[in-house]
Coordinates of C-alpha atoms in Angstrom, one line a residue:
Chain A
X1 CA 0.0 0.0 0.0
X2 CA 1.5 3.4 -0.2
X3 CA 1.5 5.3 2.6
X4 CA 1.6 9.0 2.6
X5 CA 3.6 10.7 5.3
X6 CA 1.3 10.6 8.4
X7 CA 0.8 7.1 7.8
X8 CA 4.8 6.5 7.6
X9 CA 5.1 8.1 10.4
X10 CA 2.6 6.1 12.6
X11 CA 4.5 2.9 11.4
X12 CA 7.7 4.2 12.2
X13 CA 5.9 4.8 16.0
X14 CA 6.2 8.6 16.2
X15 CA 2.2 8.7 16.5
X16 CA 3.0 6.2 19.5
X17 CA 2.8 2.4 19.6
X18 CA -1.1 2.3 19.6
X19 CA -1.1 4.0 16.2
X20 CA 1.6 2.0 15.3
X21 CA -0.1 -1.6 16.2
X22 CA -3.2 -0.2 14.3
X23 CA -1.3 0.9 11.2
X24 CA 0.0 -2.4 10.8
X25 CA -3.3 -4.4 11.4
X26 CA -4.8 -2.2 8.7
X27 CA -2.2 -2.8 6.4
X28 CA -2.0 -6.7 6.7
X29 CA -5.7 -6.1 6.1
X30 CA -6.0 -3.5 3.2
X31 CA -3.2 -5.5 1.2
X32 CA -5.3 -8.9 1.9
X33 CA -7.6 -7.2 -1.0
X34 CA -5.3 -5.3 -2.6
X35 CA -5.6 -1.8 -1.5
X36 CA -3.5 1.0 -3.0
X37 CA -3.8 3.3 -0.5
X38 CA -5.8 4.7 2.8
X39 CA -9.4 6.6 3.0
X40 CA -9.8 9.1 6.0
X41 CA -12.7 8.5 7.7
X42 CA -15.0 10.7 9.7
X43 CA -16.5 8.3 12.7
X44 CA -15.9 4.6 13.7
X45 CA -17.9 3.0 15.0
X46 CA -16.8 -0.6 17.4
X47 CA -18.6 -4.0 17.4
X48 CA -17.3 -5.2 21.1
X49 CA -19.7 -6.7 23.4
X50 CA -17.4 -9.2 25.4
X51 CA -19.5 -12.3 24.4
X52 CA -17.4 -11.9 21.2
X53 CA -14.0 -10.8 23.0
X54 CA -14.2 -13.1 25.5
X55 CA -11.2 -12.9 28.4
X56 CA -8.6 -12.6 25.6
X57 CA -10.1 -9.9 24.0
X58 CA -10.9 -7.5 27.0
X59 CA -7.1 -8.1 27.7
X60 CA -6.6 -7.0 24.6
X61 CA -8.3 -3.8 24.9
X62 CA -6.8 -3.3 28.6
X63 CA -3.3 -3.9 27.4
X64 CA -4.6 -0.9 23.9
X65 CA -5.6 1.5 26.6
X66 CA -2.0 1.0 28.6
X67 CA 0.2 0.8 25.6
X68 CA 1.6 4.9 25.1
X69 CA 1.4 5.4 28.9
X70 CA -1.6 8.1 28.9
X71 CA -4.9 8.9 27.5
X72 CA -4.9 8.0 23.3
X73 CA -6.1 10.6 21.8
X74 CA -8.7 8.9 18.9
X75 CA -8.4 11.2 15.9
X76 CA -12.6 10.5 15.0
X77 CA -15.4 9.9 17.2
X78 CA -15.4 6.5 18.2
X79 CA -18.9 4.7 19.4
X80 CA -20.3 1.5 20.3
X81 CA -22.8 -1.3 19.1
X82 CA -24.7 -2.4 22.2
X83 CA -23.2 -3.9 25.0
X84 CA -23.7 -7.6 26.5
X85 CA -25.7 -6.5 29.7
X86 CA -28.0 -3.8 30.9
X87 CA -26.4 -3.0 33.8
X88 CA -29.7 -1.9 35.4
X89 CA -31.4 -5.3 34.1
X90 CA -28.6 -7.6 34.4
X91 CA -30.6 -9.7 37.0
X92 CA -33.8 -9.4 35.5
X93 CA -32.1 -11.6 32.5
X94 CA -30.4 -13.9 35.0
X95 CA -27.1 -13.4 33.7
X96 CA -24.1 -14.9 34.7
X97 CA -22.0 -12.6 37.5
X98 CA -18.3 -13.1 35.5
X99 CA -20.2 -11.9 32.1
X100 CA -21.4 -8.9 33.7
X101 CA -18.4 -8.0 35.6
X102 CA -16.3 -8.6 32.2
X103 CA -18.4 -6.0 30.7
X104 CA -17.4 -3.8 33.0
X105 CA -13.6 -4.4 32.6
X106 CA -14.2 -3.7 29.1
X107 CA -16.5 -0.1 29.2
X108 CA -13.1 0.6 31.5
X109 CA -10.8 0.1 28.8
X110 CA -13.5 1.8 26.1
X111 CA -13.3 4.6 28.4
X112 CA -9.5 4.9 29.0
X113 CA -9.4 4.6 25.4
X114 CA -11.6 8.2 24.2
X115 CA -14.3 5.8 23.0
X116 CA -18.2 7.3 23.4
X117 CA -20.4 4.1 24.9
X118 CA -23.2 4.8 22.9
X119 CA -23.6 1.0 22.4
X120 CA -26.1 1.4 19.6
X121 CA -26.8 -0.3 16.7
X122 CA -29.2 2.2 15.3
X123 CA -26.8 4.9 15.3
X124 CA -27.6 6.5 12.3
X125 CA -31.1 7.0 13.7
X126 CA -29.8 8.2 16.9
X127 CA -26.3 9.7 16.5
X128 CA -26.0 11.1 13.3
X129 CA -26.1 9.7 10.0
X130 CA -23.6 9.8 7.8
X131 CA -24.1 11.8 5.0
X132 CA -23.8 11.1 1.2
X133 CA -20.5 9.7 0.0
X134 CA -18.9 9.9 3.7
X135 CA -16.3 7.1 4.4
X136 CA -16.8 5.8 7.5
X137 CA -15.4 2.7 9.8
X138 CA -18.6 0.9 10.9
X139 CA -19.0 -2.3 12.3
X140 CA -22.4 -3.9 13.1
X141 CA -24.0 -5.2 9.7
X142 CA -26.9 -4.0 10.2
X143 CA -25.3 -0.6 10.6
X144 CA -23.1 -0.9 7.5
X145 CA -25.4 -1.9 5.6
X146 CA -28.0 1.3 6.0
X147 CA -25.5 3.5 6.0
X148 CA -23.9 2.4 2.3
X149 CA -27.7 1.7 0.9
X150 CA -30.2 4.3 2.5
X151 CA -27.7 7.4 3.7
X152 CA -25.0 6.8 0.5
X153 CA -21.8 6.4 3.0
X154 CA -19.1 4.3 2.3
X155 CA -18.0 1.8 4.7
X156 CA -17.0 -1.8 4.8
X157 CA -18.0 -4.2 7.6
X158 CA -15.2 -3.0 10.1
X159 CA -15.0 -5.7 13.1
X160 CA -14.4 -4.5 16.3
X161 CA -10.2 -4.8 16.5
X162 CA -10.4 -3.1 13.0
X163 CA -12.9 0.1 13.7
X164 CA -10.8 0.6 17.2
X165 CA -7.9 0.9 14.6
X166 CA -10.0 3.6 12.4
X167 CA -10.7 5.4 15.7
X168 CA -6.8 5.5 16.3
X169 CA -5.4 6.4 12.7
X170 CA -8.5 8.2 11.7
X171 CA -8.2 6.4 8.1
X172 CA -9.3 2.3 6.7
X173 CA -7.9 0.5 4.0
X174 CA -9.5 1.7 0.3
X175 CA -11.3 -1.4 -1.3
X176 CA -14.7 -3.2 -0.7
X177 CA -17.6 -0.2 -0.9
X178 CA -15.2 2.7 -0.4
X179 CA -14.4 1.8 -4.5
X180 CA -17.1 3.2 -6.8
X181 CA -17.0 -0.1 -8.8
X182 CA -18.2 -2.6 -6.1
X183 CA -21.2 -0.1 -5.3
X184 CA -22.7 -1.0 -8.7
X185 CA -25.6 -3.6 -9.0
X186 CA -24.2 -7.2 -9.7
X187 CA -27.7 -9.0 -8.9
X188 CA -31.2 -7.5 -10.2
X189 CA -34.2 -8.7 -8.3
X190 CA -38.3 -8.0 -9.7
X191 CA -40.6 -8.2 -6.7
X192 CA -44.3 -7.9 -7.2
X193 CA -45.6 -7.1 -3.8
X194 CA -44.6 -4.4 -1.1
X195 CA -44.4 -5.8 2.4
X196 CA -46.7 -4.0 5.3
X197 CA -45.2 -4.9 8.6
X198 CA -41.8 -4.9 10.0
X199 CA -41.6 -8.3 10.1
X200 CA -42.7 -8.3 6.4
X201 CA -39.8 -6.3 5.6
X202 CA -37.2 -8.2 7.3
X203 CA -38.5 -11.5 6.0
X204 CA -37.7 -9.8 2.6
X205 CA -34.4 -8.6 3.3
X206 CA -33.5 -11.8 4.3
X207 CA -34.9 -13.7 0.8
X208 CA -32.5 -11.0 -0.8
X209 CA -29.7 -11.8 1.1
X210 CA -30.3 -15.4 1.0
X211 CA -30.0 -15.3 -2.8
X212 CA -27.5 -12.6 -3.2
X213 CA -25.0 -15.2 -1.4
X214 CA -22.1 -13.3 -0.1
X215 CA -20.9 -9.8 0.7
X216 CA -19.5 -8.7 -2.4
X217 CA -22.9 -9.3 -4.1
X218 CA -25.2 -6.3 -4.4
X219 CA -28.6 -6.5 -5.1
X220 CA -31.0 -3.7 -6.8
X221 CA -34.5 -4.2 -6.3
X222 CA -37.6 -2.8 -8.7
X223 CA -40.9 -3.5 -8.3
X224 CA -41.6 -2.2 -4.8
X225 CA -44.4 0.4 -4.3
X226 CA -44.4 3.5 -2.0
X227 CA -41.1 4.8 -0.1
X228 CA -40.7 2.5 2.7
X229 CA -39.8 4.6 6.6
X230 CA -36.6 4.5 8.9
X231 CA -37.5 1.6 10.3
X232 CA -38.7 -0.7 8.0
X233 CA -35.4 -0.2 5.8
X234 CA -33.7 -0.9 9.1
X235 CA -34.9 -4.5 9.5
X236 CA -34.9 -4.9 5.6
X237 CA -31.4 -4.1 5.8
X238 CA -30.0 -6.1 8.9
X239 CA -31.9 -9.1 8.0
X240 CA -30.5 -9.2 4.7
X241 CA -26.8 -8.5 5.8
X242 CA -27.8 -11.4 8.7
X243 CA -29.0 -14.4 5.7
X244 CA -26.3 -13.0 3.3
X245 CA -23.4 -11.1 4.6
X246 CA -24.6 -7.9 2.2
X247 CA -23.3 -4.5 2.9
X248 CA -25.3 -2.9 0.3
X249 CA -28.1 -2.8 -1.9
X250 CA -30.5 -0.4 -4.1
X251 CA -33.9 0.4 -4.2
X252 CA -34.9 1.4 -7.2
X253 CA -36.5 5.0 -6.9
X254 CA -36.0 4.9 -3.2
X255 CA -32.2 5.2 -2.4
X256 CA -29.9 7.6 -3.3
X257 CA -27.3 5.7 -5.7
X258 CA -30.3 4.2 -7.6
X259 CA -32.7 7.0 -8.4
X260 CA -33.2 4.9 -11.8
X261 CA -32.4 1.5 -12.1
X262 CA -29.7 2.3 -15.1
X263 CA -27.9 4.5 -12.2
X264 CA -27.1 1.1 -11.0
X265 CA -26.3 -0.6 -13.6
X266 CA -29.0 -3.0 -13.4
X267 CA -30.2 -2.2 -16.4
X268 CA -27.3 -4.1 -17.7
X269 CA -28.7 -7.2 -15.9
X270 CA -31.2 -9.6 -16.2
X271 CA -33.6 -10.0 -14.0
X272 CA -32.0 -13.3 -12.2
X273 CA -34.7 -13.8 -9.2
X274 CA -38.9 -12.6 -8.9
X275 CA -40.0 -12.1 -5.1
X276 CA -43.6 -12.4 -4.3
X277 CA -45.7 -12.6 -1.5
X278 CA -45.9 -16.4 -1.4
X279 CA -42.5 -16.4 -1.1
X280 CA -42.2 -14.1 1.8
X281 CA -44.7 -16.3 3.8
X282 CA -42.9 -19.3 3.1
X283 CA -39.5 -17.7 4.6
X284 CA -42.0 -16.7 7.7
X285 CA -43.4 -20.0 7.7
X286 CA -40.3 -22.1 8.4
X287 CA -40.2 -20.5 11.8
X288 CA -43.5 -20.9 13.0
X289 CA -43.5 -24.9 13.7
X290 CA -44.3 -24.3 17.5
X291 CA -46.7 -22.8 19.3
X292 CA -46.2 -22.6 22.9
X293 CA -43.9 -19.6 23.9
X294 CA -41.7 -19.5 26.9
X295 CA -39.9 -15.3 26.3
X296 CA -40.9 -12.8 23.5
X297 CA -38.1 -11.1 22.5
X298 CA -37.7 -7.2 20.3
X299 CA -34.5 -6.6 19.5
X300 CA -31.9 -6.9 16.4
X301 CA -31.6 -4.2 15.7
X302 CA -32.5 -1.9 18.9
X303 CA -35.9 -0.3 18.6
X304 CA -36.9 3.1 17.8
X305 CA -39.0 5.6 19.6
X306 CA -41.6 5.0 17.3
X307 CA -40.9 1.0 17.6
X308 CA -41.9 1.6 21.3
X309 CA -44.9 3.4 20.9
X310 CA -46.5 0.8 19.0
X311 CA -45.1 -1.4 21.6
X312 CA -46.7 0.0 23.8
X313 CA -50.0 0.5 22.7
X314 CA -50.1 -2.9 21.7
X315 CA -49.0 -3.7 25.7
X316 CA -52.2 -1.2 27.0
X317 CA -54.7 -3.6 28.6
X318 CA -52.9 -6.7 28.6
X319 CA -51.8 -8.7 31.5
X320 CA -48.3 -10.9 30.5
X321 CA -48.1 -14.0 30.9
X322 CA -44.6 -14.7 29.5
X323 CA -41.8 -12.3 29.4
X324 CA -41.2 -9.6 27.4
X325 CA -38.6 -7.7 26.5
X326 CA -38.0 -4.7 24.7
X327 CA -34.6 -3.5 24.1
X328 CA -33.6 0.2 22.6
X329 CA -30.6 2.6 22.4
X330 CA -29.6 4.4 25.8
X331 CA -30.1 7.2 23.3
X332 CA -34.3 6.4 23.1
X333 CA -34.9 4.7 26.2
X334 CA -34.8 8.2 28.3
X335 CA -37.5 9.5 25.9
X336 CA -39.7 6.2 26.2
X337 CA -39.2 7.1 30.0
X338 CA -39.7 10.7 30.1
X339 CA -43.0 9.7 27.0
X340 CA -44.7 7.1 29.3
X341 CA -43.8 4.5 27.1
X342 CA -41.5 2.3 29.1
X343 CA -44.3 2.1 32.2
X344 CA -47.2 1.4 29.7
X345 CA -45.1 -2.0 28.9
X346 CA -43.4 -2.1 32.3
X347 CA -46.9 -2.1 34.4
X348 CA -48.4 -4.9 31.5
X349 CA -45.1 -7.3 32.9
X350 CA -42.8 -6.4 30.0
X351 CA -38.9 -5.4 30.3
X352 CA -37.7 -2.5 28.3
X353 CA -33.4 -3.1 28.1
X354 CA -31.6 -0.1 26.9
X355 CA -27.4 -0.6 25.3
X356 CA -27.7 -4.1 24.9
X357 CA -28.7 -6.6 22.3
X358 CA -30.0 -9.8 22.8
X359 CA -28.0 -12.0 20.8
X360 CA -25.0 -10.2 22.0
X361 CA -25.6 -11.0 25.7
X362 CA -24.6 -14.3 26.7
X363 CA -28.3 -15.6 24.6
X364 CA -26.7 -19.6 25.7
X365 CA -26.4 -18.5 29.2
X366 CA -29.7 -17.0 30.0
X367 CA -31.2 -19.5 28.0
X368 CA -30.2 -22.1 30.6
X369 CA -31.0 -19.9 33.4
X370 CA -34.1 -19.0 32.3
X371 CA -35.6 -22.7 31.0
X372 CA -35.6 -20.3 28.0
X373 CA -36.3 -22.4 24.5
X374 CA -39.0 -21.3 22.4
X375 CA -38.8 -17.2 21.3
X376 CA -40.8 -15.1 19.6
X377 CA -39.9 -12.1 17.7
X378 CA -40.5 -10.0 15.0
X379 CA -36.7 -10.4 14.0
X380 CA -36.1 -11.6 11.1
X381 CA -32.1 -11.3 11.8
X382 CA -33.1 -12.6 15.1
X383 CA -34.2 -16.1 14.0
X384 CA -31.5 -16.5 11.8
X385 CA -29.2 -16.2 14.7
X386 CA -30.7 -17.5 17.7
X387 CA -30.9 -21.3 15.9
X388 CA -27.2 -21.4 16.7
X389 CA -27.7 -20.7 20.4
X390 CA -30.0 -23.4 20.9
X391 CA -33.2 -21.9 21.0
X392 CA -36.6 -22.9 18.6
X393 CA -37.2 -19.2 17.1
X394 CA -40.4 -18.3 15.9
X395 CA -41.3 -15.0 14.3
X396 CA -44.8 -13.4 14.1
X397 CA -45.5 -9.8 13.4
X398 CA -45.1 -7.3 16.5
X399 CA -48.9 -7.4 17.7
X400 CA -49.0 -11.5 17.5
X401 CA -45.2 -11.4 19.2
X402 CA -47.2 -9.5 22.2
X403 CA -50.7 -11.5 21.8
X404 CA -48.7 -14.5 22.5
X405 CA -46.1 -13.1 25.7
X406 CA -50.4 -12.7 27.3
X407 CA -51.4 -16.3 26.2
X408 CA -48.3 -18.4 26.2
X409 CA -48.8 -19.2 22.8
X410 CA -48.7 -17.9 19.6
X411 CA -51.9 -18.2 17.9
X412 CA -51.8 -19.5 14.2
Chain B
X1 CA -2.8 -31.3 -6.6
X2 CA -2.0 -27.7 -6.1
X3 CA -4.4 -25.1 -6.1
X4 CA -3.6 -21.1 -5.9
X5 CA -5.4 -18.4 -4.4
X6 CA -6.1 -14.7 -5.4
X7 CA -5.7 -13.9 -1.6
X8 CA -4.0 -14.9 1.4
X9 CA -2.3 -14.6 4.5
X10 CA -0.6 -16.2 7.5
X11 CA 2.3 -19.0 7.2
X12 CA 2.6 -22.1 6.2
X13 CA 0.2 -25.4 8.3
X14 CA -0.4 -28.6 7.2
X15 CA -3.9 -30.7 8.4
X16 CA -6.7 -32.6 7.8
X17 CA -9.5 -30.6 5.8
X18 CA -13.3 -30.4 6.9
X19 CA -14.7 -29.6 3.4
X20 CA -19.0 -28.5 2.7
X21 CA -20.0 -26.1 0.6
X22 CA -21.5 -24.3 3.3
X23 CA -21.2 -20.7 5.2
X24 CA -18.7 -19.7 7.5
X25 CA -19.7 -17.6 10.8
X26 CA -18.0 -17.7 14.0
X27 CA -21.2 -16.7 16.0
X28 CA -23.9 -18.4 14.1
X29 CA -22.9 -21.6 13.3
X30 CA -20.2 -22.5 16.3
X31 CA -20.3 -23.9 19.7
X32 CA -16.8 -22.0 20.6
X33 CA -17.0 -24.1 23.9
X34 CA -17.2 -27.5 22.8
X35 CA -15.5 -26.7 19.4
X36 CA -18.5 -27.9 17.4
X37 CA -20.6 -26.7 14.4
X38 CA -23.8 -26.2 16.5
X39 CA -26.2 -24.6 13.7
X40 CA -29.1 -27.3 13.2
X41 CA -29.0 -26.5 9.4
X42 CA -25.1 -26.5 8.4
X43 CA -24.0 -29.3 6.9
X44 CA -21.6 -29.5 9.4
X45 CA -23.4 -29.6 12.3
X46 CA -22.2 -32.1 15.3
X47 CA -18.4 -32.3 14.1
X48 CA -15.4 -30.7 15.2
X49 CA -13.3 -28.1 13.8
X50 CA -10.6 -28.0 16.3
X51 CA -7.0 -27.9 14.6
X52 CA -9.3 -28.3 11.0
X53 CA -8.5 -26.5 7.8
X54 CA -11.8 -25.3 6.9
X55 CA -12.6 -25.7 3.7
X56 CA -15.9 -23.3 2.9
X57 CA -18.1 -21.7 0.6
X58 CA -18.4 -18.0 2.5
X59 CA -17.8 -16.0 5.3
X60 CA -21.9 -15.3 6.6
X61 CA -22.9 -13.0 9.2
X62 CA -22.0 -10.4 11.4
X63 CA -18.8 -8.6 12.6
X64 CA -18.2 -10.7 15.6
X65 CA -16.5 -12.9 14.1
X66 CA -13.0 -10.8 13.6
X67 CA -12.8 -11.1 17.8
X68 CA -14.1 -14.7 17.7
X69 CA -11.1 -16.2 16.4
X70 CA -8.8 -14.2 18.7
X71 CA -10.4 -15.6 21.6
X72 CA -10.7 -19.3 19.9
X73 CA -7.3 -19.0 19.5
X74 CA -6.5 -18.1 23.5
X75 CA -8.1 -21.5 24.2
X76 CA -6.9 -23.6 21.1
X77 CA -10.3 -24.0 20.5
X78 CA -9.9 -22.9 16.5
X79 CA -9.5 -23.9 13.3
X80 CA -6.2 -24.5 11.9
X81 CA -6.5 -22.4 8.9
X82 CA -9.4 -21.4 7.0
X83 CA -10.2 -21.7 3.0
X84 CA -12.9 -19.9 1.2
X85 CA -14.1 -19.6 -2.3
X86 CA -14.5 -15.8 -1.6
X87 CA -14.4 -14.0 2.3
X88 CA -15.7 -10.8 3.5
X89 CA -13.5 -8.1 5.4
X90 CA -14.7 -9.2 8.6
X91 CA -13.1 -13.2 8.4
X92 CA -9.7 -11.2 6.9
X93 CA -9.7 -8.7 9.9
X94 CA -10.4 -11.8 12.4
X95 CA -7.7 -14.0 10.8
X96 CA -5.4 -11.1 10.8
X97 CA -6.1 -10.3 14.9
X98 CA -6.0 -13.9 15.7
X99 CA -2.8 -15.2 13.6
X100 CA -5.3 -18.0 11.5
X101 CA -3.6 -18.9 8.3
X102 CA -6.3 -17.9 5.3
X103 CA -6.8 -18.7 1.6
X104 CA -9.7 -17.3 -0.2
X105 CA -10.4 -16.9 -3.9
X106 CA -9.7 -20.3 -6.5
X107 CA -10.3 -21.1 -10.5
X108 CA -12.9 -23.4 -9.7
X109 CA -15.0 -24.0 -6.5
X110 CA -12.6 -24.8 -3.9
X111 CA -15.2 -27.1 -1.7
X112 CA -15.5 -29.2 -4.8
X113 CA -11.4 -29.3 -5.8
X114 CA -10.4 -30.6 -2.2
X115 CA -12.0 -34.3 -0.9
X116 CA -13.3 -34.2 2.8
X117 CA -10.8 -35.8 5.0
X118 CA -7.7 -35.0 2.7
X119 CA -4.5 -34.1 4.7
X120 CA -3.8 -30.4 3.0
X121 CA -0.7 -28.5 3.1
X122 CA -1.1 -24.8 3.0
X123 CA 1.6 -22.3 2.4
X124 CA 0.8 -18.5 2.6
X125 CA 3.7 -17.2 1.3
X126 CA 2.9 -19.1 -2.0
X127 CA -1.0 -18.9 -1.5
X128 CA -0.8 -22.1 -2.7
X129 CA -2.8 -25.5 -1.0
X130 CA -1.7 -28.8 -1.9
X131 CA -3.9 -32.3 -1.4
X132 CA -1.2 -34.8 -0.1

């Protein structure tokens, strides 16, 4: 790669041996795909909840945050996908006391490094977006994937050890989606019907991503009717990087790189898959072979404000049988407070979690502790991840999700 | 048989090979405590990849992965190397953090080329793997 002068000087250690050890991992990285050169980039943003870094990697971090001697000093804002605990809720979810007190190791380190805890994965509905051709260090898929499709930022899926190293060098390796030739349609999809509920949305994501097969695949899709919201691109998008490691895709007439579908280049393609609404309810249909419920489950990606007022309207009146639990951005969850909206679902026997994420929390552990098995959700990226944990997902749309945390079942 | 790769990293290992064409994610499809595919649908659910060159389709999923193998590695609980027909950033940052030899990119579908079971030799430096 070449390196301009900044960057030879961080290898050479004069930016101090944390910019050093991140130069070098970016390099090793960046010439894996053949970079030619470095991209600044204006935020990072660090997948880390310690489910993922285990001992190894919060010693890791601890030994980062010691390396220069003092404070680093990041050189762009540097924020967090959600944690592995709710501090406040840790013993609501039963979780073990070692996981909880290795989270706290590791917000130590986050701190001592300059990082912001946000621990969000809805960022770009809660921090700031990124704006129109902005490179950026991202991690979180489903975070990567809105920001290159729906805001027009560039970023590739940065894993946590990689995104820290953004934070620290303010720059990333140029290849993947920071190249204008791997943003260009290489998979055109016709779908004949427009999805109405979240859970629609998501179960088309993941059909896309299923088919699109891997991340350098990018999928523009025509056909779809009306200009879908926030969050229904949000669980369109993560469910599709979830079945099929995508980082970007195109709406035809909705996003930004695809006002027309020649804009794309799909114009070029033939039409290789048709999506209709049979085929949606068959992807929903494979998770539905149960119905008793033992925990209800919103989460992957965090909820919105708006997510949580249809929560808890649906919550008004009802009595829970099961539990419920909501989980949101430490960002939102003071405005569902200060709104009401957390007691409407709290006093109906629900649980709304705020900087966590479900999946991300020690899911095997609580699972156990909780005789946890059979889940219900409106996730579509939820179900696709859970299986591996042990669990029997099931997905239903948001009001059945709640219908069945009241009955213990979810009704067919 | 010798096969080369468009990308790669790492040194040289030599192992058995645990071939499907078949995803690859680190927090989907792996019980990183027992060292076992756990995912009911992967076609390689139940075995062990412990001290295994992978041999795989795709890297799948999410970002956790690029700690994953860092903390595999801390136990021993990890793959020998890992072989892909193509791999997203996230397996290449996690093989880079946690020192796991990598090949990804063939003429041909690599998960076809190698037989399950084979004893592979894998040199980096070359990005080159040869079926003994």
């Amino acid at each position: 790669m070449k390196l301009d002068e900044v960057e030879r000087a961080m290898r050479a250690g004069e930016y101090g041996a944390a910019a050093k050890v991140a130069l070098e991992h970016q390099i090793k990285v960046g010439e894996f795909f053949g970079a030619a050169e470095f991209v600044a980039v204006t935020q990072a943003h660090v997948m880390a909840d310690t489910e993922s870094l285990g001992e190894a990697g919060v010693r890791w971090l601890e030994s980062l945050a010691a390396l220069d001697g003092r404070p680093l000093r990041l050189r762009v804002p540097t924020i967090t996908d959600p944690r592995g605990t709710d501090f406040a809720k840790a013993s609501v979810l039963r979780q073990p006391a070692w996981a909880v007190e290795l989270e706290r190791r590791a917000v130590q380190a986050f701190a001592r490094l300059g990082v912001l805890l946000t621990d969000t994965c809805i960022n770009y509905q809660t921090i700031q977006a990124p704006a129109r051709g902005e490179s950026v260090a991202f991690g979180d898929t489903g975070v990567v994937i809105y920001s290159n499709s729906v805001c027009g930022a560039r970023s590739n899926f940065e894993g946590g050890p990689s995104a820290i190293a953004a934070g620290i060098t303010g720059r990333t390796p140029r290849y993947g989606f920071h190249l204008d030739a791997q943003r260009r349609a290489t998979l055109r999809f016709r779908v004949d019907w427009s999805p109405r509920t979240l859970n629609d949305w998501g179960a088309l994501g993941g059909l896309v991503g299923r088919l699109a097969g891997n991340y350098w695949s990018v999928p523009v899709i025509e056909g779809l009717a009306g200009v879908p919201g926030s969050d229904a691109l949000k669980h369109f998008g993560a469910a599709m990087a979830s079945f099929g490691s995508s980082a970007m895709f195109h709406l035809v007439g909705v996003t930004p790189e695809a006002t027309r579908l020649e804009d794309t280049g799909g114009d070029k393609l033939p039409v290789a898959h048709r999506i209709g609404e049979a085929d949606v309810r068959a992807l929903q249909a494979a998770y539905a072979n149960e119905e008793d419920v033992d925990v209800v489950v919103f989460s992957a990606p965090q909820l919105s404000l708006y997510e949580l007022r249809e929560l808890a309207a649906l919550c008004d009146g009802r009595r829970l049988a099961k539990p419920l639990l909501a989980v949101t951005s430490p960002q939102v969850k003071p405005d569902a407070d200060r709104l009401g909206l957390t007691a409407r679902i709290e006093s109906a026997g629900g649980h709304v979690l705020s900087g966590m994420c479900f999946y991300q929390s020690y899911a095997r552990e609580i699972a156990e502790a909780n005789g946890w098995k059979r889940l219900a959700t409106n996730s579509v990226k939820l179900v696709n991840i859970l299986g591996g944990y042990g669990y029997v997902p099931l997905l239903a749309s948001m009001e059945r999700c709640v219908e069945a945390a009241e009955k213990g079942r979810l009704l067919r | 048989m010798i096969f080369t790769a468009r990308h790669a990293l790492g040194g040289k290992v030599k192992g058995t090979a645990l071939v499907a064409h078949d995803g690859f994610s680190a927090r989907y499809d792996l019980d990183r405590i027992k060292g076992i595919f756990s995912r009911p649908s992967h076609k390689l659910t139940g075995q062990s990849y412990v001290g295994k060159i992978l041999v795989l389709d795709t890297s799948k999923g999410g970002v956790a992965s690029a700690w994953m193998l860092h903390e595999m590695a801390s136990r021993g609980v990890v793959p020998l190397a890992l072989v892909f027909n193509s791999v997203n950033p996230i397996l290449v940052q996690g093989a880079v953090f946690g020192n796991v030899t990598m090949l990804a990119g063939f003429e041909g579908d690599i998960t076809a080329l190698v037989p399950n079971g084979a004893t592979v030799e894998i040199d980096a430096g070359k990005r080159s793997l040869r079926v003994l």
